[in-house]
Coordinates of C-alpha atoms and ligand atoms in Angstrom, one line a residue:
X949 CA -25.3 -3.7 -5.7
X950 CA -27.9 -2.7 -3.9
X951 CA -26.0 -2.1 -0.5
X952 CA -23.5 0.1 -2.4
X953 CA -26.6 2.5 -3.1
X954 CA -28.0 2.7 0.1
X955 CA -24.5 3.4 1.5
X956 CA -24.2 6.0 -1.0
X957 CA -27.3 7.7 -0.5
X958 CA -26.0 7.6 3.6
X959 CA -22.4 9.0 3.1
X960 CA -24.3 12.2 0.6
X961 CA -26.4 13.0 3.4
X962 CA -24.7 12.0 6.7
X963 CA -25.5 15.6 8.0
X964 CA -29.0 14.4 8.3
X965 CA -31.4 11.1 8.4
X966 CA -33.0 9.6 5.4
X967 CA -36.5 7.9 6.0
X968 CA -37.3 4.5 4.7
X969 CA -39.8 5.6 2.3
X970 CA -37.4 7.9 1.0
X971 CA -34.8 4.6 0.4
X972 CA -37.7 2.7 -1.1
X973 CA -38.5 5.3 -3.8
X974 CA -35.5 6.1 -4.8
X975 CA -34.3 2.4 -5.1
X976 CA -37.8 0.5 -6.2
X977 CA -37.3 -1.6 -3.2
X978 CA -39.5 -2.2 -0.2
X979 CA -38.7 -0.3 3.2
X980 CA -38.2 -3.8 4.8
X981 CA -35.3 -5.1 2.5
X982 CA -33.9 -1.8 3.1
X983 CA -33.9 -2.5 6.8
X984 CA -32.7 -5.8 6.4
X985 CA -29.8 -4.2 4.3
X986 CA -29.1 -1.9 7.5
X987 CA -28.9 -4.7 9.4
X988 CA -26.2 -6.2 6.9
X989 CA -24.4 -3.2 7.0
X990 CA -24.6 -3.0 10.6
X991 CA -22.8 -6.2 11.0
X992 CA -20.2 -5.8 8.9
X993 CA -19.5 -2.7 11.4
X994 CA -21.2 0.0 9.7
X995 CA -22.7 2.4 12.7
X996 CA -26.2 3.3 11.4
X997 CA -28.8 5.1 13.7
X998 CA -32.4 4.5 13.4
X999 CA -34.8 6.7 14.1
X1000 CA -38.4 6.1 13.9
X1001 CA -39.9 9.2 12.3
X1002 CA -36.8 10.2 10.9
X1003 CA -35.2 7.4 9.5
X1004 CA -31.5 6.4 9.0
X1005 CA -28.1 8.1 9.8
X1006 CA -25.0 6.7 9.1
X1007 CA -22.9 7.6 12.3
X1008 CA -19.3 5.7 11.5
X1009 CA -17.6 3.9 9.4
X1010 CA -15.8 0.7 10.0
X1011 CA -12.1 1.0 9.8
X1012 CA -11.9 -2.0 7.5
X1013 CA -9.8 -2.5 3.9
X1014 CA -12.9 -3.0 2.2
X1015 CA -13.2 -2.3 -1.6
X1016 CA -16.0 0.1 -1.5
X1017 CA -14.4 2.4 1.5
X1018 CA -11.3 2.5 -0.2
X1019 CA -13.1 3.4 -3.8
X1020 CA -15.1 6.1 -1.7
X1021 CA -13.5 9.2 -3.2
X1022 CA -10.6 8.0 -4.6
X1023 CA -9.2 10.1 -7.1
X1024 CA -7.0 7.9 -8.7
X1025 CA -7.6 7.1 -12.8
X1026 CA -6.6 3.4 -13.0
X1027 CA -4.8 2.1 -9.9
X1028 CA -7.6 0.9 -8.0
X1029 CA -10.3 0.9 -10.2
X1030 CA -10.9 -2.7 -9.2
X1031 CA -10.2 -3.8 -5.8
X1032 CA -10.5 -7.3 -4.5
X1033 CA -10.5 -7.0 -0.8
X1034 CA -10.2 -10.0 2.0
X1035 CA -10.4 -9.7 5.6
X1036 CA -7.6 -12.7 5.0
X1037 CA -5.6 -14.0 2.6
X1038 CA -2.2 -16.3 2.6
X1039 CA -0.5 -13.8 0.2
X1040 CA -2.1 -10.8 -1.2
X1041 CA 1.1 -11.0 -3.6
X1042 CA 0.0 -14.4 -4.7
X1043 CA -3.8 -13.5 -4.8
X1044 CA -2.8 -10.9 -7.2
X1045 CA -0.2 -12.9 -9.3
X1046 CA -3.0 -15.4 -9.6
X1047 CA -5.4 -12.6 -10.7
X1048 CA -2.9 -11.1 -13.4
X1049 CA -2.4 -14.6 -14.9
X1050 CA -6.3 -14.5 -15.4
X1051 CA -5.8 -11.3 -17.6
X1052 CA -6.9 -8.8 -14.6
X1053 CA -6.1 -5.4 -15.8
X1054 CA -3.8 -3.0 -14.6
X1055 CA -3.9 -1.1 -11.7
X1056 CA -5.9 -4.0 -10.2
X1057 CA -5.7 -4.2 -6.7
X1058 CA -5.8 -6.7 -3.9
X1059 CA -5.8 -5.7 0.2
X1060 CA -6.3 -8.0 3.1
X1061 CA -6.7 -7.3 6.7
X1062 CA -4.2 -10.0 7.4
X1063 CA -2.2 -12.4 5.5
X1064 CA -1.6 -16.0 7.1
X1065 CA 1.6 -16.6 4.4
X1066 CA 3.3 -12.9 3.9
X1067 CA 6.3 -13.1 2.0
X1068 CA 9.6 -11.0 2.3
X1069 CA 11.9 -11.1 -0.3
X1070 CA 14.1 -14.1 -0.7
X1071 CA 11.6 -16.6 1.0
X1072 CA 11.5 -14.2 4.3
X1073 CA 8.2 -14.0 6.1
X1074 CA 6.6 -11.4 6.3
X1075 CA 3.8 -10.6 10.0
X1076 CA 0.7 -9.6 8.8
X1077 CA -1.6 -9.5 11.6
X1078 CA -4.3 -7.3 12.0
X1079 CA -4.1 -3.9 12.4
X1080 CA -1.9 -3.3 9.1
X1081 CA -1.8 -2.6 5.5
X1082 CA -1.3 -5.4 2.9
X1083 CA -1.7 -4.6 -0.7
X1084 CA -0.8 -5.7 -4.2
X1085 CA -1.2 -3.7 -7.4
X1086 CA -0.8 -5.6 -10.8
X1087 CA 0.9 -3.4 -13.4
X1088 CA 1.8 -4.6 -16.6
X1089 CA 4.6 -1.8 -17.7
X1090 CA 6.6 -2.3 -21.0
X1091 CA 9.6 -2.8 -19.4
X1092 CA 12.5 -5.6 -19.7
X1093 CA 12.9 -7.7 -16.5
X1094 CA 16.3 -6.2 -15.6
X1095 CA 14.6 -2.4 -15.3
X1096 CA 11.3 -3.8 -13.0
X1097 CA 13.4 -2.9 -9.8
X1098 CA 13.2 0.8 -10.6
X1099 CA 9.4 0.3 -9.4
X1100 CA 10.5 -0.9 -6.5
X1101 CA 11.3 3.0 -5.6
X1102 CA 9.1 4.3 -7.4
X1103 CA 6.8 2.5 -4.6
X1104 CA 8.6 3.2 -2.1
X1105 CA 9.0 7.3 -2.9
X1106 CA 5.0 7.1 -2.9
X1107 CA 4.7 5.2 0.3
X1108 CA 7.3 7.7 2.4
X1109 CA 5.2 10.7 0.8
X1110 CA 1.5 9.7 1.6
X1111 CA 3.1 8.5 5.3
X1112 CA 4.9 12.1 6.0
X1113 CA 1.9 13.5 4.3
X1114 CA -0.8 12.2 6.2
X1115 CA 0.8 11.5 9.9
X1116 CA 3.8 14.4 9.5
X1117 CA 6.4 11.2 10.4
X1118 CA 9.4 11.3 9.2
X1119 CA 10.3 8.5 7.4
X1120 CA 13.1 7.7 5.0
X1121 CA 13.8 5.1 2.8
X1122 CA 16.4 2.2 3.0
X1123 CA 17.6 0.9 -0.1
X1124 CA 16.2 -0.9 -1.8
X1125 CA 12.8 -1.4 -0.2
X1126 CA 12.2 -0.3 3.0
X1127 CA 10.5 2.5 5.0
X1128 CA 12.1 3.4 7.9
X1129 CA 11.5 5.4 11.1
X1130 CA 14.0 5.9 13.3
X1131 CA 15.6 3.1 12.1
X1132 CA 12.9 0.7 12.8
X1133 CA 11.1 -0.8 9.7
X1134 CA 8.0 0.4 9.2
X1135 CA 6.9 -0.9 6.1
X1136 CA 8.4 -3.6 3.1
X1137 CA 8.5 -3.5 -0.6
X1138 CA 8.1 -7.1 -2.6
X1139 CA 8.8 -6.5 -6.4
X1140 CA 7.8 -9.7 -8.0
X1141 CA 7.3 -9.9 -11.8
X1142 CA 6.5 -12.6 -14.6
X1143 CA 8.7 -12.8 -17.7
X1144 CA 7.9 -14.6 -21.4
X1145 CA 11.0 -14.6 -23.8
X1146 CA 12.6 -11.4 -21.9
X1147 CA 9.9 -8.8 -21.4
X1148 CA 7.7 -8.2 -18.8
X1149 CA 4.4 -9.9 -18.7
X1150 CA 2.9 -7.9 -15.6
X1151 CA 4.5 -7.3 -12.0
X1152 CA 3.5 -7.2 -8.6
X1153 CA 3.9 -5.1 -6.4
X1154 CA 3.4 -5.6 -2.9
X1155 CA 3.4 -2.9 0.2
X1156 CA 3.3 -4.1 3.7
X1157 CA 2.5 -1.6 6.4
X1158 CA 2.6 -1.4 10.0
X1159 CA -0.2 0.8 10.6
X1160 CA -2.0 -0.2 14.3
X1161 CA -0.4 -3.1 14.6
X1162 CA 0.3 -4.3 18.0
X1163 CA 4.1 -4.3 19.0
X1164 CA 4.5 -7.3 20.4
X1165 CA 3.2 -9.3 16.8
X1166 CA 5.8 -7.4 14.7
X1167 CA 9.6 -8.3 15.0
X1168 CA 12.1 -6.3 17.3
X1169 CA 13.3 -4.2 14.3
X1170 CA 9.9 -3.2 13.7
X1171 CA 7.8 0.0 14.3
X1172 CA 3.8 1.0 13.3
X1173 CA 2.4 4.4 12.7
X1174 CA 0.3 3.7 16.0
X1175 CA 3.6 3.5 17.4
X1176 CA 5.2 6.2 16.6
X1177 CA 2.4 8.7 16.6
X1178 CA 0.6 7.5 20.3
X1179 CA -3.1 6.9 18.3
X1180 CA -4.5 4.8 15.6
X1181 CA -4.3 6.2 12.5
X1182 CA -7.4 5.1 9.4
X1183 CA -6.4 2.4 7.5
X1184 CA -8.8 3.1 4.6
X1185 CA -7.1 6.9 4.4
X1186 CA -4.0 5.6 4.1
X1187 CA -5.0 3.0 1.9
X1188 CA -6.6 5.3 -0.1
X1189 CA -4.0 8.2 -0.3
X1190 CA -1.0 5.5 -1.4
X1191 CA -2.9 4.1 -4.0
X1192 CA -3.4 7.6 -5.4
X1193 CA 0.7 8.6 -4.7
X1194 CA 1.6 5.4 -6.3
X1195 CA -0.6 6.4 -9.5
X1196 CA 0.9 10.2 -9.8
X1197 CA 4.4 8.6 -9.6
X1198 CA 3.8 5.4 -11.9
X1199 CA 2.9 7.9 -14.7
X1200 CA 5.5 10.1 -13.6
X1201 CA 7.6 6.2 -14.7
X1202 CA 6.2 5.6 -17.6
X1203 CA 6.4 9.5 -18.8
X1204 CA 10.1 8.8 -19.0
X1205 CA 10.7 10.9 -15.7
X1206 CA 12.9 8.6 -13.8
X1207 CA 15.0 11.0 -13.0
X1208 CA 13.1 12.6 -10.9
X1209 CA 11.9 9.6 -8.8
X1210 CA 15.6 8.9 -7.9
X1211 CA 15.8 12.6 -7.0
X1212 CA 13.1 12.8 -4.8
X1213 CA 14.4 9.6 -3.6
X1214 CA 17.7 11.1 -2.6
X1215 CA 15.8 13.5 -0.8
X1216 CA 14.1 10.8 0.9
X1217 CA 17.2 8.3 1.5
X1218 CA 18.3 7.1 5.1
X1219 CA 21.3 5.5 3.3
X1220 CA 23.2 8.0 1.4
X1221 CA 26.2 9.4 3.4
X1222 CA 25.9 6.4 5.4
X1223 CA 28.0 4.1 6.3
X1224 CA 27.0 0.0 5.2
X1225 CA 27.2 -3.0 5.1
X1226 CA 25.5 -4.5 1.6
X1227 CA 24.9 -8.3 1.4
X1228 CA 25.4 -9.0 -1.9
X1229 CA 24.4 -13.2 -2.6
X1230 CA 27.1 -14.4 -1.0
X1231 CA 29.5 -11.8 -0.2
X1232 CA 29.5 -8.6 2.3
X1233 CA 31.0 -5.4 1.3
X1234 CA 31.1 -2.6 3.6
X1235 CA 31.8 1.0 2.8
X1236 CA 30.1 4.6 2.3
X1237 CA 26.9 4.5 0.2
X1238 CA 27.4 7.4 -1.7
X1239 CA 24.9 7.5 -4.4
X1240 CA 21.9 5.9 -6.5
X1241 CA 22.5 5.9 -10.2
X1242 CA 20.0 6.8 -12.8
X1243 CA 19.3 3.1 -12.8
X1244 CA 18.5 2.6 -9.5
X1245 CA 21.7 0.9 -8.1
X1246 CA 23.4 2.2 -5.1
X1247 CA 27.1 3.1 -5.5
X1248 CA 29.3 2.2 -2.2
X1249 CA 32.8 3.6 -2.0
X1250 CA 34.3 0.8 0.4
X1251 CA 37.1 1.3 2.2
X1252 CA 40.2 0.4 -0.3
X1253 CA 38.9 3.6 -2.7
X1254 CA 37.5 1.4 -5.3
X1255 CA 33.6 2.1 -5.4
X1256 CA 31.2 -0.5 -5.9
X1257 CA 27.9 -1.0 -7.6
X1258 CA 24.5 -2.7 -6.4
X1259 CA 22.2 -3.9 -8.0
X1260 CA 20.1 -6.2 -5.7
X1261 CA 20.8 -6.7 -1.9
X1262 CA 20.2 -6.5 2.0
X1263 CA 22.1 -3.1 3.3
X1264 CA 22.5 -2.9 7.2
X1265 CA 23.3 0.7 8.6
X1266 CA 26.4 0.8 10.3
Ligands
BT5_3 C1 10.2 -7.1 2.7 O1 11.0 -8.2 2.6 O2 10.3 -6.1 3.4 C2 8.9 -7.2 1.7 C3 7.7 -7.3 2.5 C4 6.5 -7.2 1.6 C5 5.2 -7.5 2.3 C6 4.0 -7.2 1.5 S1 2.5 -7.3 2.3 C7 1.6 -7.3 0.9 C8 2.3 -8.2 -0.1 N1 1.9 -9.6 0.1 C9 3.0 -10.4 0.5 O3 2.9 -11.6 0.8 N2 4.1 -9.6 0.7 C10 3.8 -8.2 0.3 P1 12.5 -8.3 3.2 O4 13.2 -7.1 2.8 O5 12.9 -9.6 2.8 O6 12.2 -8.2 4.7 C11 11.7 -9.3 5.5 C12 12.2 -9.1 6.9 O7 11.5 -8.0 7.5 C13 11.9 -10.3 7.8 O8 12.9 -11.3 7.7 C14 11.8 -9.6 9.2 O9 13.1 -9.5 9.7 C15 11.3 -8.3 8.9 N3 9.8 -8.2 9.1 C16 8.9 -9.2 8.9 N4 7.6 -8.7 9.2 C17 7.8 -7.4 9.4 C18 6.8 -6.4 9.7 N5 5.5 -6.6 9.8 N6 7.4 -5.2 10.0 C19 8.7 -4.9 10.0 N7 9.6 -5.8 9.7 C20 9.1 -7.1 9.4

């Protein structure tokens, strides 16, 4: 596309300004569509100073999830090699589920600046407003259904790296799929998958983060990065950054190297040594979580001795 160029051609040399005729020649267009293509740019919040024996600058870029800034750079192989981006969607989950039933490939991604139907796990909403992250990632792993929720940490050991990476907060993970600061949730993991006669067709996997999302629109529980750090923090960087953590570990995956996902996930774990209480469908079982297994299960010794194993469930620290 034709803006992509120009915007390349202003990211290479934002040092310095790049004159209209210069645009035209090296695009075969005339210097008036390229100003009306400034003027595009400019409204989708592009900061782009004109100067009339100079010519363009590109001053700032928008802070917006859109497919291009997040491309910009990235360094990741698959993951992201196609991004469909929305400024709002119902479910970016559902946007990609009904993009992997079309054959979309994997590693194809979907991000919205808000979703107006997020989804928790086990029909929970999830508040998407503005100011947060909200991304889907179709994989299609060989894997049988029952072994899908080891990407669920897999995910979440990428998303507590790139956030201690980038902002130096220390967060943790609560099995089985949230980030944690303090306590307070900052981000939430939806694993959702389709099945044909007992393998895996492709899963989705869904990361919601609170990055400068006003307080007041999340729930008490809830914390952003904004929060916790006193300033906004870029979006796209993030964005960008997770997609390539979730890459590096994904192969890690699929390299047969589970075992050291669940170890750096020990490392990372705001549950071990805890004491919890584990909703289990029906039933509550309280104890000490004492371990994840080399399937991903938590292991609680409750109070009677016996020790308990989890495969799927809500755990509250005590
Ligand atoms: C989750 O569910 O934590 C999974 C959240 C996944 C959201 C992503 S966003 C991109 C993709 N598209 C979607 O539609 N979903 C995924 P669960 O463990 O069930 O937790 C849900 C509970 O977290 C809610 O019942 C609230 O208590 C709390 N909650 C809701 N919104 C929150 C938020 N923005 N921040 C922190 N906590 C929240």
């Amino acid at each position: 596309m034709m803006q992509d160029e120009i915007l390349k051609i202003l990211k290479e040399r934002s040092e310095g300004y790049v004159s209209g005729a210069e645009f035209s020649k090296a695009l075969g267009v005339t210097r008036a569509s390229i100003w009306k293509h400034m003027e595009n740019l400019r409204s989708i919040g592009y900061e782009i100073e004109a100067q009339p024996h100079h010519g363009y600058r590109l001053i700032n870029t928008p802070d917006k999830l859109l497919a291009d800034e997040i491309r910009w750079s990235l360094k990741s192989r698959f993951i992201g090699k196609k991004i469909y981006s929305y400024d709002s969607t119902g479910s970016t989950n559902e946007r990609a589920y009904a993009l992997a039933e079309e054959g979309a490939e994997e590693g194809t991604a979907v991000v919205a600046e808000e979703q107006s139907g997020g989804k928790g796990r086990m029909g929970r909403k999830w508040s998407s407003p503005k100011g947060g992250i909200y991304l889907s990632l179709i994989l299609r792993p060989s894997l049988v259904p029952t072994e899908v929720s080891k990407l669920t940490l897999v995910a979440a050991v990428s998303v507590a790296r790139t956030i201690r990476k980038l902002t130096g907060i220390q967060a943790l993970i609560k099995w089985p799929n949230d980030i944690l600061i303090n306590r307070k949730k900052l981000c939430g993991i939806l694993t959702e998958l389709k099945a044909e006669q007992d393998m895996t067709a492709f899963v989705i996997l869904g990361i919601g983060i609170n990055v400068n999302t006003k307080q007041i629109l999340l729930p008490k529980q809830a914390t952003s990065i904004h929060n916790e750090i006193g300033r906004d923090f870029p979006k796209v960087e993030l964005a960008r950054a997770l997609i390539e953590s979730i890459e590096e570990h994904y192969i890690l995956f699929k390299k047969d190297r589970f075992k050291a996902i669940i170890d750096e996930w020990k490392n990372l774990s705001a549950v071990l040594g805890s004491r919890v209480k584990v909703v289990v469908h029906n039933r509550t079982i309280e104890g000490q979580a004492i371990d994840l297994d080399e399937h991903g299960a938590l292991i609680v010794r409750l109070d009677n001795g016996f020790t308990e194993r989890v495969i799927a469930g809500d755990v509250m620290l005590v």
